[in-house]
mmCIF file of C-alpha atoms and ligand atoms in Angstrom:
data_model
loop_
_atom_site.group_PDB
_atom_site.id
_atom_site.type_symbol
_atom_site.label_atom_id
_atom_site.label_comp_id
_atom_site.label_asym_id
_atom_site.label_seq_id
_atom_site.Cartn_x
_atom_site.Cartn_y
_atom_site.Cartn_z
ATOM 1 C CA MET A 1 42.767 -85.216 -118.391
ATOM 2 C CA ILE A 2 43.238 -88.841 -117.359
ATOM 3 C CA VAL A 3 44.659 -91.214 -119.987
ATOM 4 C CA SER A 4 44.504 -94.906 -119.154
ATOM 5 C CA GLY A 5 46.698 -97.776 -120.213
ATOM 6 C CA SER A 6 44.761 -100.986 -120.860
ATOM 7 C CA SER A 7 45.876 -102.557 -117.557
ATOM 8 C CA SER A 8 44.435 -99.850 -115.285
ATOM 9 C CA GLN A 9 41.101 -98.798 -116.761
ATOM 10 C CA ALA A 10 39.053 -99.038 -113.557
ATOM 11 C CA PHE A 11 41.782 -97.314 -111.529
ATOM 12 C CA ALA A 12 41.966 -94.500 -114.107
ATOM 13 C CA ALA A 13 38.170 -94.090 -114.083
ATOM 14 C CA ALA A 14 38.180 -93.881 -110.272
ATOM 15 C CA LEU A 15 40.958 -91.304 -110.406
ATOM 16 C CA ALA A 16 39.023 -89.242 -112.975
ATOM 17 C CA ARG A 17 35.988 -89.266 -110.663
ATOM 18 C CA ASP A 18 38.036 -88.312 -107.590
ATOM 19 C CA LEU A 19 39.866 -85.494 -109.385
ATOM 20 C CA GLU A 20 36.798 -84.442 -111.400
ATOM 21 C CA GLU A 21 38.922 -84.534 -114.530
ATOM 22 C CA PRO A 22 37.792 -85.923 -117.889
ATOM 23 C CA LEU A 23 38.692 -89.498 -118.793
ATOM 24 C CA ALA A 24 40.166 -89.600 -122.299
ATOM 25 C CA ALA A 25 39.051 -92.077 -124.934
ATOM 26 C CA VAL A 26 41.985 -94.335 -125.781
ATOM 27 C CA GLU A 27 42.670 -96.791 -128.567
ATOM 28 C CA TYR A 28 44.781 -99.913 -128.226
ATOM 29 C CA ASP A 29 45.689 -101.827 -131.342
ATOM 30 C CA ARG A 30 48.192 -104.375 -132.539
ATOM 31 C CA PHE A 31 49.685 -104.368 -136.026
ATOM 32 C CA PRO A 32 50.038 -107.605 -138.028
ATOM 33 C CA ASP A 33 53.754 -107.724 -137.189
ATOM 34 C CA GLY A 34 52.912 -107.765 -133.484
ATOM 35 C CA GLU A 35 53.804 -104.150 -132.725
ATOM 36 C CA LEU A 36 51.444 -102.235 -130.423
ATOM 37 C CA LEU A 37 49.678 -98.923 -130.801
ATOM 38 C CA ALA A 38 48.207 -97.051 -127.836
ATOM 39 C CA ALA A 39 46.722 -93.685 -128.810
ATOM 40 C CA ALA A 40 44.739 -90.907 -127.139
ATOM 41 C CA PRO A 41 42.858 -89.066 -129.924
ATOM 42 C CA ASP A 42 40.799 -87.141 -127.351
ATOM 43 C CA VAL A 43 43.829 -85.295 -126.073
ATOM 44 C CA ALA A 44 44.648 -83.998 -129.515
ATOM 45 C CA ASP A 45 41.139 -82.483 -129.773
ATOM 46 C CA ARG A 46 41.442 -80.454 -126.575
ATOM 47 C CA ASP A 47 43.732 -77.895 -125.055
ATOM 48 C CA VAL A 48 45.047 -80.051 -122.223
ATOM 49 C CA ASP A 49 47.248 -78.473 -119.559
ATOM 50 C CA ARG A 50 47.944 -81.622 -117.594
ATOM 51 C CA ALA A 51 47.712 -85.184 -118.899
ATOM 52 C CA ILE A 52 47.888 -87.983 -116.334
ATOM 53 C CA VAL A 53 48.881 -91.322 -117.862
ATOM 54 C CA VAL A 54 47.758 -94.171 -115.597
ATOM 55 C CA ALA A 55 49.023 -97.698 -116.155
ATOM 56 C CA SER A 56 50.281 -100.578 -114.079
ATOM 57 C CA THR A 57 53.200 -102.089 -115.913
ATOM 58 C CA THR A 58 52.301 -105.720 -115.346
ATOM 59 C CA SER A 59 53.719 -106.822 -118.714
ATOM 60 C CA SER A 60 56.209 -105.703 -121.347
ATOM 61 C CA ASP A 61 53.271 -104.577 -123.497
ATOM 62 C CA ALA A 62 51.971 -102.435 -120.659
ATOM 63 C CA HIS A 63 55.405 -100.796 -120.389
ATOM 64 C CA LEU A 64 55.323 -99.963 -124.050
ATOM 65 C CA GLU A 65 51.797 -98.545 -123.792
ATOM 66 C CA VAL A 66 53.029 -96.118 -121.129
ATOM 67 C CA LEU A 67 55.826 -94.883 -123.390
ATOM 68 C CA GLN A 68 53.436 -94.493 -126.322
ATOM 69 C CA LEU A 69 50.739 -92.694 -124.315
ATOM 70 C CA GLN A 70 53.292 -90.329 -122.769
ATOM 71 C CA ASP A 71 54.543 -89.510 -126.245
ATOM 72 C CA ALA A 72 51.020 -89.170 -127.666
ATOM 73 C CA VAL A 73 49.870 -86.661 -125.049
ATOM 74 C CA ARG A 74 53.058 -84.615 -125.334
ATOM 75 C CA GLU A 75 52.712 -84.630 -129.111
ATOM 76 C CA ALA A 76 49.114 -83.456 -128.680
ATOM 77 C CA GLY A 77 50.364 -80.442 -126.761
ATOM 78 C CA ALA A 78 49.934 -81.317 -123.075
ATOM 79 C CA ASP A 79 51.983 -78.853 -121.017
ATOM 80 C CA GLU A 80 52.564 -81.255 -118.147
ATOM 81 C CA VAL A 81 52.704 -85.052 -118.273
ATOM 82 C CA VAL A 82 52.268 -86.976 -115.024
ATOM 83 C CA THR A 83 52.743 -90.748 -115.013
ATOM 84 C CA VAL A 84 50.930 -92.855 -112.418
ATOM 85 C CA LEU A 85 52.164 -96.437 -112.110
ATOM 86 C CA PRO A 86 49.822 -98.012 -109.548
ATOM 87 C CA TYR A 87 52.078 -101.067 -109.817
ATOM 88 C CA MET A 88 55.567 -100.657 -111.217
ATOM 89 C CA GLY A 89 56.699 -103.821 -112.969
ATOM 90 C CA TYR A 90 60.353 -104.875 -112.739
ATOM 91 C CA GLY A 91 60.545 -102.988 -109.426
ATOM 92 C CA ARG A 92 61.771 -106.100 -107.622
ATOM 93 C CA GLN A 93 64.829 -106.274 -109.899
ATOM 94 C CA ASP A 94 66.363 -103.361 -108.033
ATOM 95 C CA LYS A 95 69.942 -104.612 -108.106
ATOM 96 C CA ALA A 96 72.185 -106.706 -110.343
ATOM 97 C CA PHE A 97 71.787 -110.086 -108.639
ATOM 98 C CA GLU A 98 74.630 -111.665 -110.639
ATOM 99 C CA ALA A 99 77.549 -110.350 -112.660
ATOM 100 C CA GLY A 100 76.295 -109.288 -116.053
ATOM 101 C CA HIS A 101 72.686 -108.823 -114.953
ATOM 102 C CA PRO A 102 70.900 -105.502 -115.509
ATOM 103 C CA ILE A 103 69.326 -103.363 -112.825
ATOM 104 C CA SER A 104 65.990 -103.699 -114.565
ATOM 105 C CA ALA A 105 64.104 -101.317 -112.275
ATOM 106 C CA ARG A 106 66.576 -98.595 -113.202
ATOM 107 C CA ALA A 107 66.376 -99.434 -116.915
ATOM 108 C CA VAL A 108 62.576 -99.128 -117.039
ATOM 109 C CA ALA A 109 62.598 -96.051 -114.778
ATOM 110 C CA ARG A 110 65.006 -94.329 -117.162
ATOM 111 C CA ALA A 111 62.793 -95.106 -120.153
ATOM 112 C CA ILE A 112 59.637 -93.870 -118.397
ATOM 113 C CA SER A 113 61.438 -90.747 -117.138
ATOM 114 C CA THR A 114 62.083 -89.422 -120.629
ATOM 115 C CA GLY A 115 58.373 -88.861 -121.294
ATOM 116 C CA THR A 116 57.139 -87.363 -118.040
ATOM 117 C CA ASP A 117 57.444 -84.451 -115.642
ATOM 118 C CA ARG A 118 56.460 -86.408 -112.567
ATOM 119 C CA VAL A 119 55.917 -90.013 -111.469
ATOM 120 C CA LEU A 120 53.723 -91.527 -108.777
ATOM 121 C CA THR A 121 53.749 -95.169 -107.811
ATOM 122 C CA VAL A 122 52.209 -97.194 -104.982
ATOM 123 C CA ASN A 123 54.230 -99.223 -102.437
ATOM 124 C CA PRO A 124 57.232 -100.089 -104.595
ATOM 125 C CA HIS A 125 59.132 -103.130 -103.335
ATOM 126 C CA GLU A 126 61.887 -100.776 -102.107
ATOM 127 C CA GLU A 127 61.183 -97.054 -101.888
ATOM 128 C CA SER A 128 64.760 -96.405 -103.047
ATOM 129 C CA ILE A 129 63.761 -97.296 -106.619
ATOM 130 C CA CYS A 130 62.026 -93.916 -106.800
ATOM 131 C CA GLY A 131 65.578 -92.546 -107.066
ATOM 132 C CA PHE A 132 65.974 -94.272 -110.438
ATOM 133 C CA PHE A 133 63.552 -91.783 -112.032
ATOM 134 C CA GLU A 134 64.905 -88.488 -113.356
ATOM 135 C CA PRO A 135 61.875 -86.298 -112.504
ATOM 136 C CA THR A 136 60.457 -86.450 -108.999
ATOM 137 C CA ALA A 137 58.959 -89.841 -108.184
ATOM 138 C CA THR A 138 56.640 -90.217 -105.202
ATOM 139 C CA ALA A 139 55.694 -93.475 -103.478
ATOM 140 C CA VAL A 140 52.112 -93.534 -102.186
ATOM 141 C CA ASP A 141 51.628 -95.816 -99.166
ATOM 142 C CA ALA A 142 48.438 -97.895 -99.284
ATOM 143 C CA ALA A 143 49.363 -100.261 -96.447
ATOM 144 C CA ASP A 144 46.859 -98.994 -93.882
ATOM 145 C CA GLN A 145 44.008 -99.562 -96.338
ATOM 146 C CA LEU A 146 44.706 -103.307 -96.295
ATOM 147 C CA ALA A 147 42.885 -103.508 -92.972
ATOM 148 C CA ASP A 148 39.606 -102.257 -94.498
ATOM 149 C CA PRO A 149 38.228 -105.519 -95.962
ATOM 150 C CA LEU A 150 39.286 -107.740 -93.044
ATOM 151 C CA PRO A 151 36.423 -109.272 -91.006
ATOM 152 C CA ALA A 152 35.703 -107.351 -87.793
ATOM 153 C CA ASP A 153 35.572 -110.549 -85.723
ATOM 154 C CA LEU A 154 39.168 -111.795 -86.037
ATOM 155 C CA GLU A 155 39.973 -114.094 -83.089
ATOM 156 C CA GLU A 156 43.099 -112.908 -81.215
ATOM 157 C CA PRO A 157 44.611 -111.894 -84.565
ATOM 158 C CA VAL A 158 48.259 -112.246 -85.493
ATOM 159 C CA PHE A 159 49.572 -110.177 -88.406
ATOM 160 C CA LEU A 160 52.523 -112.001 -89.953
ATOM 161 C CA SER A 161 54.835 -111.050 -92.785
ATOM 162 C CA PRO A 162 56.518 -113.837 -94.766
ATOM 163 C CA ASP A 163 59.936 -112.191 -94.341
ATOM 164 C CA ALA A 164 61.617 -109.541 -92.216
ATOM 165 C CA GLY A 165 61.414 -107.017 -95.068
ATOM 166 C CA ALA A 166 57.603 -106.823 -94.902
ATOM 167 C CA VAL A 167 57.193 -106.664 -91.129
ATOM 168 C CA GLU A 168 56.545 -102.900 -91.192
ATOM 169 C CA LEU A 169 53.693 -103.564 -93.587
ATOM 170 C CA ALA A 170 52.230 -106.127 -91.162
ATOM 171 C CA GLU A 171 52.592 -103.610 -88.310
ATOM 172 C CA THR A 172 50.829 -100.923 -90.318
ATOM 173 C CA VAL A 173 47.927 -103.263 -91.108
ATOM 174 C CA ARG A 174 47.708 -104.315 -87.438
ATOM 175 C CA ASP A 175 47.690 -100.656 -86.334
ATOM 176 C CA ALA A 176 44.976 -99.824 -88.856
ATOM 177 C CA TYR A 177 42.934 -102.867 -87.761
ATOM 178 C CA GLY A 178 43.269 -101.718 -84.163
ATOM 179 C CA ARG A 179 44.383 -104.849 -82.304
ATOM 180 C CA GLY A 180 46.560 -107.945 -82.617
ATOM 181 C CA ALA A 181 50.145 -109.158 -82.485
ATOM 182 C CA THR A 182 52.768 -108.970 -85.239
ATOM 183 C CA ASP A 183 55.665 -111.214 -86.191
ATOM 184 C CA TYR A 184 57.505 -112.438 -89.269
ATOM 185 C CA PHE A 185 58.801 -115.619 -90.859
ATOM 186 C CA GLU A 186 62.340 -116.174 -92.160
ATOM 187 C CA LYS A 187 62.297 -116.716 -95.919
ATOM 188 C CA THR A 188 64.962 -118.227 -98.173
ATOM 189 C CA ARG A 189 64.293 -117.968 -101.900
ATOM 190 C CA LEU A 190 65.447 -121.119 -103.698
ATOM 191 C CA SER A 191 64.342 -120.126 -107.220
ATOM 192 C CA GLY A 192 61.826 -117.882 -109.005
ATOM 193 C CA THR A 193 58.982 -120.163 -107.932
ATOM 194 C CA GLU A 194 60.351 -121.905 -104.811
ATOM 195 C CA VAL A 195 60.852 -120.513 -101.325
ATOM 196 C CA GLU A 196 61.580 -122.042 -97.934
ATOM 197 C CA ILE A 197 59.826 -120.564 -94.912
ATOM 198 C CA SER A 198 60.980 -120.993 -91.302
ATOM 199 C CA PRO A 199 58.221 -120.495 -88.726
ATOM 200 C CA SER A 200 58.181 -117.617 -86.273
ATOM 201 C CA ASP A 201 57.911 -118.320 -82.546
ATOM 202 C CA VAL A 202 54.586 -116.588 -82.115
ATOM 203 C CA ALA A 203 51.745 -118.787 -80.812
ATOM 204 C CA VAL A 204 49.101 -119.198 -83.523
ATOM 205 C CA ALA A 205 47.017 -122.134 -82.265
ATOM 206 C CA ASP A 206 43.304 -121.299 -82.558
ATOM 207 C CA ARG A 207 44.117 -117.709 -83.511
ATOM 208 C CA ASP A 208 43.184 -116.017 -86.788
ATOM 209 C CA VAL A 209 46.233 -115.028 -88.830
ATOM 210 C CA VAL A 210 46.571 -112.354 -91.512
ATOM 211 C CA VAL A 211 49.658 -112.879 -93.670
ATOM 212 C CA THR A 212 50.649 -109.568 -95.247
ATOM 213 C CA ASP A 213 53.060 -108.836 -98.086
ATOM 214 C CA ASP A 214 53.628 -106.105 -100.637
ATOM 215 C CA ILE A 215 52.913 -108.428 -103.562
ATOM 216 C CA ILE A 216 51.641 -111.922 -104.281
ATOM 217 C CA ALA A 217 53.256 -112.921 -107.576
ATOM 218 C CA THR A 218 53.481 -116.694 -108.065
ATOM 219 C CA GLY A 219 51.974 -117.251 -104.614
ATOM 220 C CA SER A 220 54.933 -119.427 -103.552
ATOM 221 C CA THR A 221 55.859 -117.224 -100.594
ATOM 222 C CA MET A 222 52.323 -116.966 -99.265
ATOM 223 C CA SER A 223 51.352 -120.593 -99.803
ATOM 224 C CA GLU A 224 54.531 -121.803 -98.036
ATOM 225 C CA ALA A 225 53.802 -119.471 -95.123
ATOM 226 C CA VAL A 226 50.195 -120.627 -94.913
ATOM 227 C CA GLY A 227 51.318 -124.276 -95.083
ATOM 228 C CA VAL A 228 53.570 -123.736 -92.060
ATOM 229 C CA LEU A 229 50.666 -122.216 -90.140
ATOM 230 C CA GLY A 230 48.410 -125.157 -91.000
ATOM 231 C CA GLU A 231 50.797 -127.505 -89.195
ATOM 232 C CA ARG A 232 50.419 -125.451 -86.017
ATOM 233 C CA GLY A 233 46.666 -125.548 -85.421
ATOM 234 C CA VAL A 234 45.964 -122.035 -86.641
ATOM 235 C CA GLY A 235 42.406 -120.660 -86.768
ATOM 236 C CA ARG A 236 41.413 -118.942 -90.030
ATOM 237 C CA VAL A 237 44.133 -117.650 -92.389
ATOM 238 C CA PHE A 238 43.637 -114.551 -94.549
ATOM 239 C CA VAL A 239 46.208 -113.218 -96.977
ATOM 240 C CA THR A 240 46.444 -109.595 -97.972
ATOM 241 C CA CYS A 241 48.770 -107.630 -100.210
ATOM 242 C CA VAL A 242 49.027 -104.291 -101.968
ATOM 243 C CA HIS A 243 49.661 -105.780 -105.427
ATOM 244 C CA PRO A 244 47.597 -108.911 -106.232
ATOM 245 C CA LEU A 245 49.555 -109.966 -109.300
ATOM 246 C CA LEU A 246 48.485 -113.591 -108.780
ATOM 247 C CA ALA A 247 50.406 -115.008 -111.717
ATOM 248 C CA ARG A 248 50.021 -118.519 -113.073
ATOM 249 C CA ASP A 249 48.502 -120.910 -110.487
ATOM 250 C CA ALA A 250 48.879 -118.564 -107.495
ATOM 251 C CA VAL A 251 45.178 -118.662 -106.583
ATOM 252 C CA THR A 252 45.121 -122.477 -106.736
ATOM 253 C CA LYS A 253 48.236 -122.689 -104.543
ATOM 254 C CA LEU A 254 46.675 -120.400 -101.951
ATOM 255 C CA SER A 255 43.344 -122.213 -102.017
ATOM 256 C CA ARG A 256 45.041 -125.604 -101.639
ATOM 257 C CA ALA A 257 47.023 -124.216 -98.704
ATOM 258 C CA GLY A 258 43.723 -123.457 -96.957
ATOM 259 C CA VAL A 259 43.449 -119.696 -97.249
ATOM 260 C CA GLU A 260 40.069 -118.339 -96.163
ATOM 261 C CA ALA A 261 40.194 -115.204 -98.353
ATOM 262 C CA ILE A 262 42.603 -113.216 -100.515
ATOM 263 C CA TYR A 263 42.532 -109.419 -100.387
ATOM 264 C CA GLY A 264 44.439 -106.899 -102.486
ATOM 265 C CA THR A 265 44.111 -103.388 -103.820
ATOM 266 C CA ASP A 266 43.283 -102.194 -107.318
ATOM 267 C CA THR A 267 46.894 -101.351 -108.231
ATOM 268 C CA ILE A 268 46.500 -104.561 -110.218
ATOM 269 C CA GLU A 269 42.909 -105.127 -111.309
ATOM 270 C CA ARG A 270 41.837 -108.570 -110.181
ATOM 271 C CA GLN A 271 38.683 -110.026 -108.665
ATOM 272 C CA TYR A 272 40.560 -109.861 -105.335
ATOM 273 C CA SER A 273 41.009 -106.067 -105.557
ATOM 274 C CA ALA A 274 38.939 -105.268 -102.482
ATOM 275 C CA VAL A 275 40.342 -101.790 -101.860
ATOM 276 C CA SER A 276 40.847 -98.803 -104.145
ATOM 277 C CA VAL A 277 44.046 -96.809 -103.819
ATOM 278 C CA ALA A 278 42.799 -94.212 -106.324
ATOM 279 C CA PRO A 279 41.653 -91.762 -103.578
ATOM 280 C CA SER A 280 45.133 -91.833 -101.976
ATOM 281 C CA VAL A 281 46.775 -91.238 -105.347
ATOM 282 C CA ALA A 282 44.295 -88.422 -106.065
ATOM 283 C CA ASP A 283 45.315 -86.748 -102.788
ATOM 284 C CA GLU A 284 48.945 -86.684 -104.010
ATOM 285 C CA LEU A 285 47.945 -85.123 -107.322
HETATM 286 C C1 R5P B 301 59.729 -110.385 -101.933
HETATM 287 O O1 R5P B 301 60.555 -109.960 -101.125
HETATM 288 C C2 R5P B 301 58.322 -109.869 -101.961
HETATM 289 O O2 R5P B 301 58.024 -109.113 -100.836
HETATM 290 C C3 R5P B 301 57.315 -110.990 -102.095
HETATM 291 O O3 R5P B 301 57.369 -111.798 -100.934
HETATM 292 C C4 R5P B 301 57.577 -111.859 -103.282
HETATM 293 O O4 R5P B 301 57.972 -111.109 -104.375
HETATM 294 C C5 R5P B 301 56.338 -112.656 -103.626
HETATM 295 O O5 R5P B 301 56.608 -113.441 -104.751
HETATM 296 P P1 R5P B 301 55.931 -114.859 -104.947
HETATM 297 O O6 R5P B 301 54.449 -114.687 -104.775
HETATM 298 O O7 R5P B 301 56.300 -115.261 -106.341
HETATM 299 O O8 R5P B 301 56.509 -115.788 -103.936
#
């Protein structure tokens, strides 16, 4: 039985269809003091062998929903609890960046681990964070699917990543698209919302460019990268990512920078979720 957190209802429904498993009714509520309640009354009514809790932890509330739903399905007698985090929040805080800081990815992984027998997540920022979970955690790779929504007529395409860390992602998208060059920018992060991008040497004049990253959060990285391209006579610019978080004014920043289209997957449900990763996750289950 598939049990959905409020952040991943379409993903959970797609997974239920792919696995031909029932989709549980769920209730989300908030008490007058602000505390949350996520419940799965359906699970209690059935003899469920395996409950699959599906939720992208895009907020602190979504994290709490996961813990509550895990507990609810176990309490209702599920023999096995699997937790699917299409997007794992706090995953980018994978080290203590300053003395006294927590390793937040480890802290949330530990909490989630207590209520589950298995974890699946999609393209975490660093695959090593899977090691923070106590039960087995598997990273599903959706990168090659990012080529699917791209126009077929890209002009001498260049697939760029905004930093060296995402160049493999750009290469995977290029390989899936079938043609084009790859390169990367040098990125220096100045603050949570400010980055500095140094151009790559690759010739982009009159060529279509696809800038690829694992996540667009505030859009600072992508909009800086696109701005640099604009100064160099680029053709069309598309941006694509696995996790379209698109917080705050990210869409405005990208639009002002001159982006032709934004593509992402449904690990985070947005109007830009052009690709579903549910079939790939279903294959792993
Ligand atoms: C960082 O290394 C990631 O790959 C992304 O480039 C970054 O997290 C995107 O964040 P933002 O959209 O806020 O610049």
